[in-house]
Amino acid sequence: MKDNNVILEVKDLHKSFGEQEVLKGISTEVNRGDVIAIIGPSGCGKSTFLRSLNLLETPTSGQILFEGTDLTDKSTDINVTRQKIGMVFQQFNLFANMTIKANIMLAPVKLGVMTKDEASKKADELLTRIGLLDKADAYPAQLSGGQKQRVAIARVLATDPEILLCDEATSALDPQTTKSILSLLKEINEKRGITIVVITHEMAVVQEICSHVAVLDHGNLMETGTVEDLFRKPKTDAAKRLVLSGFAHIG
Ligand code: ADP
Ligand code: MG
């Protein structure tokens, strides 16, 4: 039996786009409840890696095991697993033609896991939690960037995910708004025990919410460890460069 604490296991993951090999054999494990930052220079494969974790990108080879189930196995129903793997993007990706509440209700109703009434109740709860119940009937264009990102997070929480994947979720936000999104993520992790993987080029994100770091460089996983270890004793040159640069200009 696999260690119960491991929620996600990646085995020798390769991904090529045509001739270009973007992920060159990544193997790693993510423990339940951890908050992991993926850092590395622009173009090194961070987004491709994250997107592969819920098969938004199809791996060229390798395996992704979520709670022991191999997502790359053709007999696995990826739509069932995707409910448990939430994804949040830099550009929010809300549906512009739907109200805030409709955005949040969409997935659970469409996936058939909730009736409309149940989803409506859940959406109200989530909107209350993110402090935006008064915006339920507003449209995304009427919200600020920070409010949109809160809604995007609420929308993902509507299907009760066990892991949240965030691709530069705060990169488009000012420092104050970033702080409020980070405390929301922290609360989600601490109160609900949701595992979080974030791609970031912001030192603040790593320092404020992350327990662990994974350093990517040219499609290779260079090192993984605690945040403390990375800052105190980075092992690889790639990690040393990132620490010295203060992560600036690498996103
Ligand atoms: P990062 O997020 O670290 O900046 P990405 O994962 O977005 O890097 O991209 C890694 C490399 O893969 C880049 O060279 C990028 O141009 C390439 N790439 C990403 N997505 C695609 C795609 N859909 N088709 C072709 N090339 C891609
Ligand atoms: Mg990226």
PDB file of C-alpha atoms and ligand atoms in Angstrom:
ATOM      1  CA  MET A   1       0.000   0.000   0.000  1.00  0.00           C
ATOM      2  CA  LYS A   2       1.086   3.481  -0.813  1.00  0.00           C
ATOM      3  CA  ASP A   3       1.643   5.965   2.011  1.00  0.00           C
ATOM      4  CA  ASN A   4      -1.810   7.362   2.801  1.00  0.00           C
ATOM      5  CA  ASN A   5      -0.397  10.812   3.178  1.00  0.00           C
ATOM      6  CA  VAL A   6       0.562  11.069  -0.491  1.00  0.00           C
ATOM      7  CA  ILE A   7      -2.229  12.710  -2.467  1.00  0.00           C
ATOM      8  CA  LEU A   8      -0.408  13.051  -5.768  1.00  0.00           C
ATOM      9  CA  GLU A   9       2.441  11.090  -7.256  1.00  0.00           C
ATOM     10  CA  VAL A  10       4.140  11.975 -10.521  1.00  0.00           C
ATOM     11  CA  LYS A  11       6.301   9.352 -12.202  1.00  0.00           C
ATOM     12  CA  ASP A  12       8.762  10.172 -14.964  1.00  0.00           C
ATOM     13  CA  LEU A  13       6.493  12.723 -16.618  1.00  0.00           C
ATOM     14  CA  HIS A  14       7.519  13.769 -20.121  1.00  0.00           C
ATOM     15  CA  LYS A  15       5.770  16.288 -22.338  1.00  0.00           C
ATOM     16  CA  SER A  16       6.786  17.418 -25.799  1.00  0.00           C
ATOM     17  CA  PHE A  17       5.219  19.961 -28.116  1.00  0.00           C
ATOM     18  CA  GLY A  18       6.367  18.783 -31.538  1.00  0.00           C
ATOM     19  CA  GLU A  19      10.153  18.607 -31.422  1.00  0.00           C
ATOM     20  CA  GLN A  20      10.421  20.577 -28.192  1.00  0.00           C
ATOM     21  CA  GLU A  21      10.648  18.516 -25.018  1.00  0.00           C
ATOM     22  CA  VAL A  22       9.202  20.784 -22.332  1.00  0.00           C
ATOM     23  CA  LEU A  23       9.072  18.313 -19.416  1.00  0.00           C
ATOM     24  CA  LYS A  24      12.023  15.941 -19.309  1.00  0.00           C
ATOM     25  CA  GLY A  25      11.070  13.230 -16.858  1.00  0.00           C
ATOM     26  CA  ILE A  26       9.643  14.691 -13.661  1.00  0.00           C
ATOM     27  CA  SER A  27       9.082  12.490 -10.629  1.00  0.00           C
ATOM     28  CA  THR A  28       7.772  13.816  -7.332  1.00  0.00           C
ATOM     29  CA  GLU A  29       5.200  13.341  -4.594  1.00  0.00           C
ATOM     30  CA  VAL A  30       2.827  15.781  -2.941  1.00  0.00           C
ATOM     31  CA  ASN A  31       1.638  15.142   0.592  1.00  0.00           C
ATOM     32  CA  ARG A  32      -1.909  15.884   1.694  1.00  0.00           C
ATOM     33  CA  GLY A  33      -2.198  19.282   3.359  1.00  0.00           C
ATOM     34  CA  ASP A  34       1.031  20.710   1.978  1.00  0.00           C
ATOM     35  CA  VAL A  35       1.233  24.070   0.232  1.00  0.00           C
ATOM     36  CA  ILE A  36       3.862  23.815  -2.475  1.00  0.00           C
ATOM     37  CA  ALA A  37       5.354  26.565  -4.606  1.00  0.00           C
ATOM     38  CA  ILE A  38       6.669  25.756  -8.062  1.00  0.00           C
ATOM     39  CA  ILE A  39       9.327  28.276  -8.991  1.00  0.00           C
ATOM     40  CA  GLY A  40      11.653  28.586 -11.964  1.00  0.00           C
ATOM     41  CA  PRO A  41      12.547  30.849 -14.878  1.00  0.00           C
ATOM     42  CA  SER A  42      10.025  31.878 -17.485  1.00  0.00           C
ATOM     43  CA  GLY A  43       9.460  29.165 -20.082  1.00  0.00           C
ATOM     44  CA  CYS A  44      10.921  26.337 -17.948  1.00  0.00           C
ATOM     45  CA  GLY A  45       7.672  24.349 -18.040  1.00  0.00           C
ATOM     46  CA  LYS A  46       5.841  25.352 -14.848  1.00  0.00           C
ATOM     47  CA  SER A  47       2.425  25.874 -16.431  1.00  0.00           C
ATOM     48  CA  THR A  48       2.775  22.795 -18.616  1.00  0.00           C
ATOM     49  CA  PHE A  49       3.586  20.754 -15.510  1.00  0.00           C
ATOM     50  CA  LEU A  50       0.629  22.098 -13.535  1.00  0.00           C
ATOM     51  CA  ARG A  51      -1.766  21.646 -16.444  1.00  0.00           C
ATOM     52  CA  SER A  52      -0.577  18.068 -16.859  1.00  0.00           C
ATOM     53  CA  LEU A  53      -1.626  17.248 -13.309  1.00  0.00           C
ATOM     54  CA  ASN A  54      -5.303  17.264 -14.263  1.00  0.00           C
ATOM     55  CA  LEU A  55      -4.654  16.275 -17.866  1.00  0.00           C
ATOM     56  CA  LEU A  56      -5.355  19.692 -19.366  1.00  0.00           C
ATOM     57  CA  GLU A  57      -2.148  18.706 -21.158  1.00  0.00           C
ATOM     58  CA  THR A  58      -1.790  15.073 -22.175  1.00  0.00           C
ATOM     59  CA  PRO A  59       1.571  13.727 -21.026  1.00  0.00           C
ATOM     60  CA  THR A  60       3.774  12.267 -23.756  1.00  0.00           C
ATOM     61  CA  SER A  61       4.769   9.579 -21.273  1.00  0.00           C
ATOM     62  CA  GLY A  62       4.826   8.945 -17.555  1.00  0.00           C
ATOM     63  CA  GLN A  63       2.149   8.575 -14.906  1.00  0.00           C
ATOM     64  CA  ILE A  64       0.128  10.809 -12.605  1.00  0.00           C
ATOM     65  CA  LEU A  65      -1.428   9.089  -9.630  1.00  0.00           C
ATOM     66  CA  PHE A  66      -4.110  10.982  -7.754  1.00  0.00           C
ATOM     67  CA  GLU A  67      -5.008   9.196  -4.515  1.00  0.00           C
ATOM     68  CA  GLY A  68      -3.502   6.100  -6.061  1.00  0.00           C
ATOM     69  CA  THR A  69      -5.543   6.257  -9.285  1.00  0.00           C
ATOM     70  CA  ASP A  70      -3.494   6.584 -12.455  1.00  0.00           C
ATOM     71  CA  LEU A  71      -5.015   9.483 -14.376  1.00  0.00           C
ATOM     72  CA  THR A  72      -3.111   8.557 -17.518  1.00  0.00           C
ATOM     73  CA  ASP A  73      -4.782   5.141 -17.576  1.00  0.00           C
ATOM     74  CA  LYS A  74      -7.400   5.171 -20.326  1.00  0.00           C
ATOM     75  CA  SER A  75      -9.956   3.454 -18.097  1.00  0.00           C
ATOM     76  CA  THR A  76      -9.838   6.292 -15.528  1.00  0.00           C
ATOM     77  CA  ASP A  77     -12.790   8.692 -15.720  1.00  0.00           C
ATOM     78  CA  ILE A  78     -10.924  11.998 -15.677  1.00  0.00           C
ATOM     79  CA  ASN A  79     -14.117  13.996 -15.159  1.00  0.00           C
ATOM     80  CA  VAL A  80     -14.649  12.387 -11.769  1.00  0.00           C
ATOM     81  CA  THR A  81     -11.102  13.242 -10.726  1.00  0.00           C
ATOM     82  CA  ARG A  82     -11.283  16.782 -12.072  1.00  0.00           C
ATOM     83  CA  GLN A  83     -13.947  17.599  -9.470  1.00  0.00           C
ATOM     84  CA  LYS A  84     -11.328  16.909  -6.846  1.00  0.00           C
ATOM     85  CA  ILE A  85      -8.613  18.943  -8.565  1.00  0.00           C
ATOM     86  CA  GLY A  86      -9.491  22.644  -8.726  1.00  0.00           C
ATOM     87  CA  MET A  87      -7.618  25.078 -10.933  1.00  0.00           C
ATOM     88  CA  VAL A  88      -7.206  28.851 -10.590  1.00  0.00           C
ATOM     89  CA  PHE A  89      -5.551  31.027 -13.247  1.00  0.00           C
ATOM     90  CA  GLN A  90      -3.895  34.434 -13.424  1.00  0.00           C
ATOM     91  CA  GLN A  91      -6.667  35.771 -15.677  1.00  0.00           C
ATOM     92  CA  PHE A  92      -9.529  34.397 -13.536  1.00  0.00           C
ATOM     93  CA  ASN A  93     -11.337  32.798 -16.531  1.00  0.00           C
ATOM     94  CA  LEU A  94     -14.831  33.590 -15.277  1.00  0.00           C
ATOM     95  CA  PHE A  95     -17.724  33.313 -17.732  1.00  0.00           C
ATOM     96  CA  ALA A  96     -18.402  36.946 -18.678  1.00  0.00           C
ATOM     97  CA  ASN A  97     -22.016  36.367 -19.710  1.00  0.00           C
ATOM     98  CA  MET A  98     -23.044  34.757 -16.421  1.00  0.00           C
ATOM     99  CA  THR A  99     -23.664  36.310 -13.026  1.00  0.00           C
ATOM    100  CA  ILE A 100     -21.212  35.690 -10.209  1.00  0.00           C
ATOM    101  CA  LYS A 101     -23.588  33.237  -8.589  1.00  0.00           C
ATOM    102  CA  ALA A 102     -24.228  31.397 -11.866  1.00  0.00           C
ATOM    103  CA  ASN A 103     -20.463  31.066 -12.346  1.00  0.00           C
ATOM    104  CA  ILE A 104     -20.183  29.363  -8.963  1.00  0.00           C
ATOM    105  CA  MET A 105     -23.225  27.111  -9.486  1.00  0.00           C
ATOM    106  CA  LEU A 106     -22.250  25.939 -12.963  1.00  0.00           C
ATOM    107  CA  ALA A 107     -19.830  23.071 -12.310  1.00  0.00           C
ATOM    108  CA  PRO A 108     -21.678  21.177  -9.557  1.00  0.00           C
ATOM    109  CA  VAL A 109     -24.960  21.322 -11.522  1.00  0.00           C
ATOM    110  CA  LYS A 110     -23.374  20.436 -14.844  1.00  0.00           C
ATOM    111  CA  LEU A 111     -21.457  17.558 -13.305  1.00  0.00           C
ATOM    112  CA  GLY A 112     -24.671  16.301 -11.745  1.00  0.00           C
ATOM    113  CA  VAL A 113     -23.324  16.298  -8.182  1.00  0.00           C
ATOM    114  CA  MET A 114     -25.863  18.857  -6.935  1.00  0.00           C
ATOM    115  CA  THR A 115     -29.395  19.949  -7.743  1.00  0.00           C
ATOM    116  CA  LYS A 116     -29.901  23.610  -8.622  1.00  0.00           C
ATOM    117  CA  ASP A 117     -31.225  24.294  -5.133  1.00  0.00           C
ATOM    118  CA  GLU A 118     -28.242  22.635  -3.474  1.00  0.00           C
ATOM    119  CA  ALA A 119     -25.814  24.502  -5.712  1.00  0.00           C
ATOM    120  CA  SER A 120     -27.606  27.776  -4.985  1.00  0.00           C
ATOM    121  CA  LYS A 121     -27.277  27.208  -1.248  1.00  0.00           C
ATOM    122  CA  LYS A 122     -23.628  26.260  -1.621  1.00  0.00           C
ATOM    123  CA  ALA A 123     -22.952  29.343  -3.764  1.00  0.00           C
ATOM    124  CA  ASP A 124     -24.509  31.592  -1.100  1.00  0.00           C
ATOM    125  CA  GLU A 125     -22.326  29.986   1.559  1.00  0.00           C
ATOM    126  CA  LEU A 126     -19.197  30.463  -0.528  1.00  0.00           C
ATOM    127  CA  LEU A 127     -20.106  34.048  -1.438  1.00  0.00           C
ATOM    128  CA  THR A 128     -20.604  34.792   2.237  1.00  0.00           C
ATOM    129  CA  ARG A 129     -17.223  33.301   3.012  1.00  0.00           C
ATOM    130  CA  ILE A 130     -15.426  35.428   0.448  1.00  0.00           C
ATOM    131  CA  GLY A 131     -17.404  38.513   1.498  1.00  0.00           C
ATOM    132  CA  LEU A 132     -19.170  38.977  -1.831  1.00  0.00           C
ATOM    133  CA  LEU A 133     -22.755  37.875  -1.217  1.00  0.00           C
ATOM    134  CA  ASP A 134     -23.932  41.340  -2.277  1.00  0.00           C
ATOM    135  CA  LYS A 135     -22.341  40.719  -5.703  1.00  0.00           C
ATOM    136  CA  ALA A 136     -24.268  37.492  -6.383  1.00  0.00           C
ATOM    137  CA  ASP A 137     -26.227  39.007  -9.273  1.00  0.00           C
ATOM    138  CA  ALA A 138     -23.411  41.155 -10.653  1.00  0.00           C
ATOM    139  CA  TYR A 139     -21.409  40.197 -13.751  1.00  0.00           C
ATOM    140  CA  PRO A 140     -17.633  39.637 -13.746  1.00  0.00           C
ATOM    141  CA  ALA A 141     -16.965  42.931 -15.581  1.00  0.00           C
ATOM    142  CA  GLN A 142     -18.451  44.815 -12.614  1.00  0.00           C
ATOM    143  CA  LEU A 143     -15.865  43.377 -10.206  1.00  0.00           C
ATOM    144  CA  SER A 144     -12.288  44.377  -9.386  1.00  0.00           C
ATOM    145  CA  GLY A 145      -9.417  41.979 -10.121  1.00  0.00           C
ATOM    146  CA  GLY A 146      -9.211  40.864  -6.511  1.00  0.00           C
ATOM    147  CA  GLN A 147     -12.961  40.276  -6.345  1.00  0.00           C
ATOM    148  CA  LYS A 148     -12.839  38.258  -9.572  1.00  0.00           C
ATOM    149  CA  GLN A 149     -10.086  36.090  -8.188  1.00  0.00           C
ATOM    150  CA  ARG A 150     -12.082  35.491  -4.986  1.00  0.00           C
ATOM    151  CA  VAL A 151     -15.013  34.380  -7.156  1.00  0.00           C
ATOM    152  CA  ALA A 152     -12.726  32.131  -9.214  1.00  0.00           C
ATOM    153  CA  ILE A 153     -11.578  30.481  -5.987  1.00  0.00           C
ATOM    154  CA  ALA A 154     -15.172  30.150  -4.720  1.00  0.00           C
ATOM    155  CA  ARG A 155     -16.172  28.591  -8.045  1.00  0.00           C
ATOM    156  CA  VAL A 156     -13.468  25.985  -7.672  1.00  0.00           C
ATOM    157  CA  LEU A 157     -14.464  25.271  -4.060  1.00  0.00           C
ATOM    158  CA  ALA A 158     -18.041  24.560  -5.158  1.00  0.00           C
ATOM    159  CA  THR A 159     -17.095  21.022  -6.145  1.00  0.00           C
ATOM    160  CA  ASP A 160     -15.249  20.376  -2.854  1.00  0.00           C
ATOM    161  CA  PRO A 161     -11.798  19.761  -4.345  1.00  0.00           C
ATOM    162  CA  GLU A 162      -9.051  18.074  -2.379  1.00  0.00           C
ATOM    163  CA  ILE A 163      -6.273  19.870  -4.176  1.00  0.00           C
ATOM    164  CA  LEU A 164      -6.066  23.358  -5.642  1.00  0.00           C
ATOM    165  CA  LEU A 165      -3.693  24.187  -8.505  1.00  0.00           C
ATOM    166  CA  CYS A 166      -2.985  27.904  -8.875  1.00  0.00           C
ATOM    167  CA  ASP A 167      -1.095  29.249 -11.889  1.00  0.00           C
ATOM    168  CA  GLU A 168       0.185  32.726 -10.984  1.00  0.00           C
ATOM    169  CA  ALA A 169      -3.138  33.410  -9.279  1.00  0.00           C
ATOM    170  CA  THR A 170      -1.947  36.700  -7.773  1.00  0.00           C
ATOM    171  CA  SER A 171       0.377  37.937 -10.531  1.00  0.00           C
ATOM    172  CA  ALA A 172      -2.206  40.345 -11.953  1.00  0.00           C
ATOM    173  CA  LEU A 173      -3.064  41.826  -8.549  1.00  0.00           C
ATOM    174  CA  ASP A 174      -1.620  44.689  -6.512  1.00  0.00           C
ATOM    175  CA  PRO A 175       0.239  43.833  -3.266  1.00  0.00           C
ATOM    176  CA  GLN A 176      -2.688  44.612  -0.969  1.00  0.00           C
ATOM    177  CA  THR A 177      -5.122  42.514  -3.010  1.00  0.00           C
ATOM    178  CA  THR A 178      -2.513  39.774  -3.263  1.00  0.00           C
ATOM    179  CA  LYS A 179      -2.418  39.688   0.538  1.00  0.00           C
ATOM    180  CA  SER A 180      -6.157  39.163   0.797  1.00  0.00           C
ATOM    181  CA  ILE A 181      -6.086  36.341  -1.761  1.00  0.00           C
ATOM    182  CA  LEU A 182      -3.173  34.714   0.065  1.00  0.00           C
ATOM    183  CA  SER A 183      -5.024  34.794   3.362  1.00  0.00           C
ATOM    184  CA  LEU A 184      -8.053  33.227   1.661  1.00  0.00           C
ATOM    185  CA  LEU A 185      -5.830  30.426   0.302  1.00  0.00           C
ATOM    186  CA  LYS A 186      -4.223  29.980   3.702  1.00  0.00           C
ATOM    187  CA  GLU A 187      -7.619  29.688   5.352  1.00  0.00           C
ATOM    188  CA  ILE A 188      -8.724  27.114   2.767  1.00  0.00           C
ATOM    189  CA  ASN A 189      -5.605  25.082   3.498  1.00  0.00           C
ATOM    190  CA  GLU A 190      -5.771  25.349   7.277  1.00  0.00           C
ATOM    191  CA  LYS A 191      -9.521  25.027   7.840  1.00  0.00           C
ATOM    192  CA  ARG A 192     -10.363  22.567   5.077  1.00  0.00           C
ATOM    193  CA  GLY A 193      -7.059  20.760   4.792  1.00  0.00           C
ATOM    194  CA  ILE A 194      -6.996  21.337   1.043  1.00  0.00           C
ATOM    195  CA  THR A 195      -3.610  20.701  -0.544  1.00  0.00           C
ATOM    196  CA  ILE A 196      -2.397  23.634  -2.649  1.00  0.00           C
ATOM    197  CA  VAL A 197       0.167  23.812  -5.455  1.00  0.00           C
ATOM    198  CA  VAL A 198       1.002  27.340  -6.650  1.00  0.00           C
ATOM    199  CA  ILE A 199       3.163  28.569  -9.477  1.00  0.00           C
ATOM    200  CA  THR A 200       4.623  31.898  -8.512  1.00  0.00           C
ATOM    201  CA  HIS A 201       7.453  34.326  -9.111  1.00  0.00           C
ATOM    202  CA  GLU A 202       6.619  36.321  -6.001  1.00  0.00           C
ATOM    203  CA  MET A 203       8.716  35.835  -2.905  1.00  0.00           C
ATOM    204  CA  ALA A 204       5.765  36.998  -0.779  1.00  0.00           C
ATOM    205  CA  VAL A 205       3.635  34.093  -1.955  1.00  0.00           C
ATOM    206  CA  VAL A 206       6.295  31.566  -1.000  1.00  0.00           C
ATOM    207  CA  GLN A 207       6.999  33.149   2.362  1.00  0.00           C
ATOM    208  CA  GLU A 208       3.407  33.742   3.394  1.00  0.00           C
ATOM    209  CA  ILE A 209       1.625  30.535   2.488  1.00  0.00           C
ATOM    210  CA  CYS A 210       4.011  27.804   1.312  1.00  0.00           C
ATOM    211  CA  SER A 211       5.461  24.927   3.302  1.00  0.00           C
ATOM    212  CA  HIS A 212       7.472  23.418   0.450  1.00  0.00           C
ATOM    213  CA  VAL A 213       9.147  24.458  -2.785  1.00  0.00           C
ATOM    214  CA  ALA A 214       9.876  22.675  -6.054  1.00  0.00           C
ATOM    215  CA  VAL A 215      12.458  24.239  -8.361  1.00  0.00           C
ATOM    216  CA  LEU A 216      12.011  23.662 -12.102  1.00  0.00           C
ATOM    217  CA  ASP A 217      14.632  24.499 -14.690  1.00  0.00           C
ATOM    218  CA  HIS A 218      14.554  23.632 -18.400  1.00  0.00           C
ATOM    219  CA  GLY A 219      11.916  20.969 -17.875  1.00  0.00           C
ATOM    220  CA  ASN A 220      13.752  19.254 -15.039  1.00  0.00           C
ATOM    221  CA  LEU A 221      12.837  19.182 -11.369  1.00  0.00           C
ATOM    222  CA  MET A 222      16.063  20.416  -9.807  1.00  0.00           C
ATOM    223  CA  GLU A 223      15.195  20.146  -6.134  1.00  0.00           C
ATOM    224  CA  THR A 224      12.318  19.961  -3.687  1.00  0.00           C
ATOM    225  CA  GLY A 225      12.317  20.729   0.010  1.00  0.00           C
ATOM    226  CA  THR A 226      10.917  22.916   2.726  1.00  0.00           C
ATOM    227  CA  VAL A 227      10.822  26.673   2.196  1.00  0.00           C
ATOM    228  CA  GLU A 228      13.285  27.007   5.065  1.00  0.00           C
ATOM    229  CA  ASP A 229      15.765  24.638   3.402  1.00  0.00           C
ATOM    230  CA  LEU A 230      15.535  26.474   0.110  1.00  0.00           C
ATOM    231  CA  PHE A 231      16.431  29.813   1.665  1.00  0.00           C
ATOM    232  CA  ARG A 232      19.063  28.471   4.057  1.00  0.00           C
ATOM    233  CA  LYS A 233      20.833  25.918   1.918  1.00  0.00           C
ATOM    234  CA  PRO A 234      19.762  25.706  -1.717  1.00  0.00           C
ATOM    235  CA  LYS A 235      21.405  22.606  -3.176  1.00  0.00           C
ATOM    236  CA  THR A 236      21.485  23.319  -6.891  1.00  0.00           C
ATOM    237  CA  ASP A 237      22.775  26.292  -8.885  1.00  0.00           C
ATOM    238  CA  ALA A 238      19.268  26.767 -10.296  1.00  0.00           C
ATOM    239  CA  ALA A 239      17.860  27.175  -6.775  1.00  0.00           C
ATOM    240  CA  LYS A 240      20.743  29.425  -5.691  1.00  0.00           C
ATOM    241  CA  ARG A 241      20.126  31.715  -8.657  1.00  0.00           C
ATOM    242  CA  LEU A 242      16.449  32.014  -7.784  1.00  0.00           C
ATOM    243  CA  VAL A 243      17.110  32.737  -4.121  1.00  0.00           C
ATOM    244  CA  LEU A 244      19.747  35.368  -4.977  1.00  0.00           C
ATOM    245  CA  SER A 245      17.471  37.043  -7.518  1.00  0.00           C
ATOM    246  CA  GLY A 246      14.685  37.233  -4.946  1.00  0.00           C
ATOM    247  CA  PHE A 247      12.543  35.532  -7.609  1.00  0.00           C
ATOM    248  CA  ALA A 248      12.193  38.855  -9.406  1.00  0.00           C
ATOM    249  CA  HIS A 249      11.639  38.829 -13.164  1.00  0.00           C
ATOM    250  CA  ILE A 250      11.464  35.086 -13.452  1.00  0.00           C
ATOM    251  CA  GLY A 251       7.707  34.490 -13.903  1.00  0.00           C
TER     252      GLY A 251
HETATM  253  P1  ADP B   1       6.359  28.579 -17.759  1.00  0.00           P
HETATM  254  O1  ADP B   1       4.977  28.453 -17.211  1.00  0.00           O
HETATM  255  O2  ADP B   1       7.418  28.032 -16.868  1.00  0.00           O
HETATM  256  O3  ADP B   1       6.678  29.988 -18.153  1.00  0.00           O
HETATM  257  P2  ADP B   1       5.299  26.979 -19.944  1.00  0.00           P
HETATM  258  O4  ADP B   1       4.978  25.667 -19.354  1.00  0.00           O
HETATM  259  O5  ADP B   1       4.175  27.922 -20.199  1.00  0.00           O
HETATM  260  O6  ADP B   1       6.443  27.706 -19.085  1.00  0.00           O
HETATM  261  O7  ADP B   1       6.027  26.771 -21.343  1.00  0.00           O
HETATM  262  C1  ADP B   1       7.186  25.959 -21.464  1.00  0.00           C
HETATM  263  C2  ADP B   1       7.569  25.866 -22.922  1.00  0.00           C
HETATM  264  O8  ADP B   1       6.570  25.123 -23.621  1.00  0.00           O
HETATM  265  C3  ADP B   1       7.688  27.199 -23.621  1.00  0.00           C
HETATM  266  O9  ADP B   1       8.773  27.144 -24.511  1.00  0.00           O
HETATM  267  C4  ADP B   1       6.389  27.318 -24.360  1.00  0.00           C
HETATM  268  O10 ADP B   1       6.527  28.103 -25.512  1.00  0.00           O
HETATM  269  C5  ADP B   1       6.081  25.873 -24.711  1.00  0.00           C
HETATM  270  N1  ADP B   1       4.644  25.625 -24.822  1.00  0.00           N
HETATM  271  C6  ADP B   1       3.730  25.720 -23.817  1.00  0.00           C
HETATM  272  N2  ADP B   1       2.497  25.398 -24.247  1.00  0.00           N
HETATM  273  C7  ADP B   1       2.625  25.090 -25.569  1.00  0.00           C
HETATM  274  C8  ADP B   1       1.703  24.668 -26.592  1.00  0.00           C
HETATM  275  N3  ADP B   1       0.402  24.486 -26.331  1.00  0.00           N
HETATM  276  N4  ADP B   1       2.202  24.451 -27.830  1.00  0.00           N
HETATM  277  C9  ADP B   1       3.515  24.607 -28.080  1.00  0.00           C
HETATM  278  N5  ADP B   1       4.427  24.997 -27.190  1.00  0.00           N
HETATM  279  C10 ADP B   1       4.002  25.236 -25.937  1.00  0.00           C
HETATM  280 MG    MG B   2       3.458  29.844 -16.862  1.00  0.00          MG
END
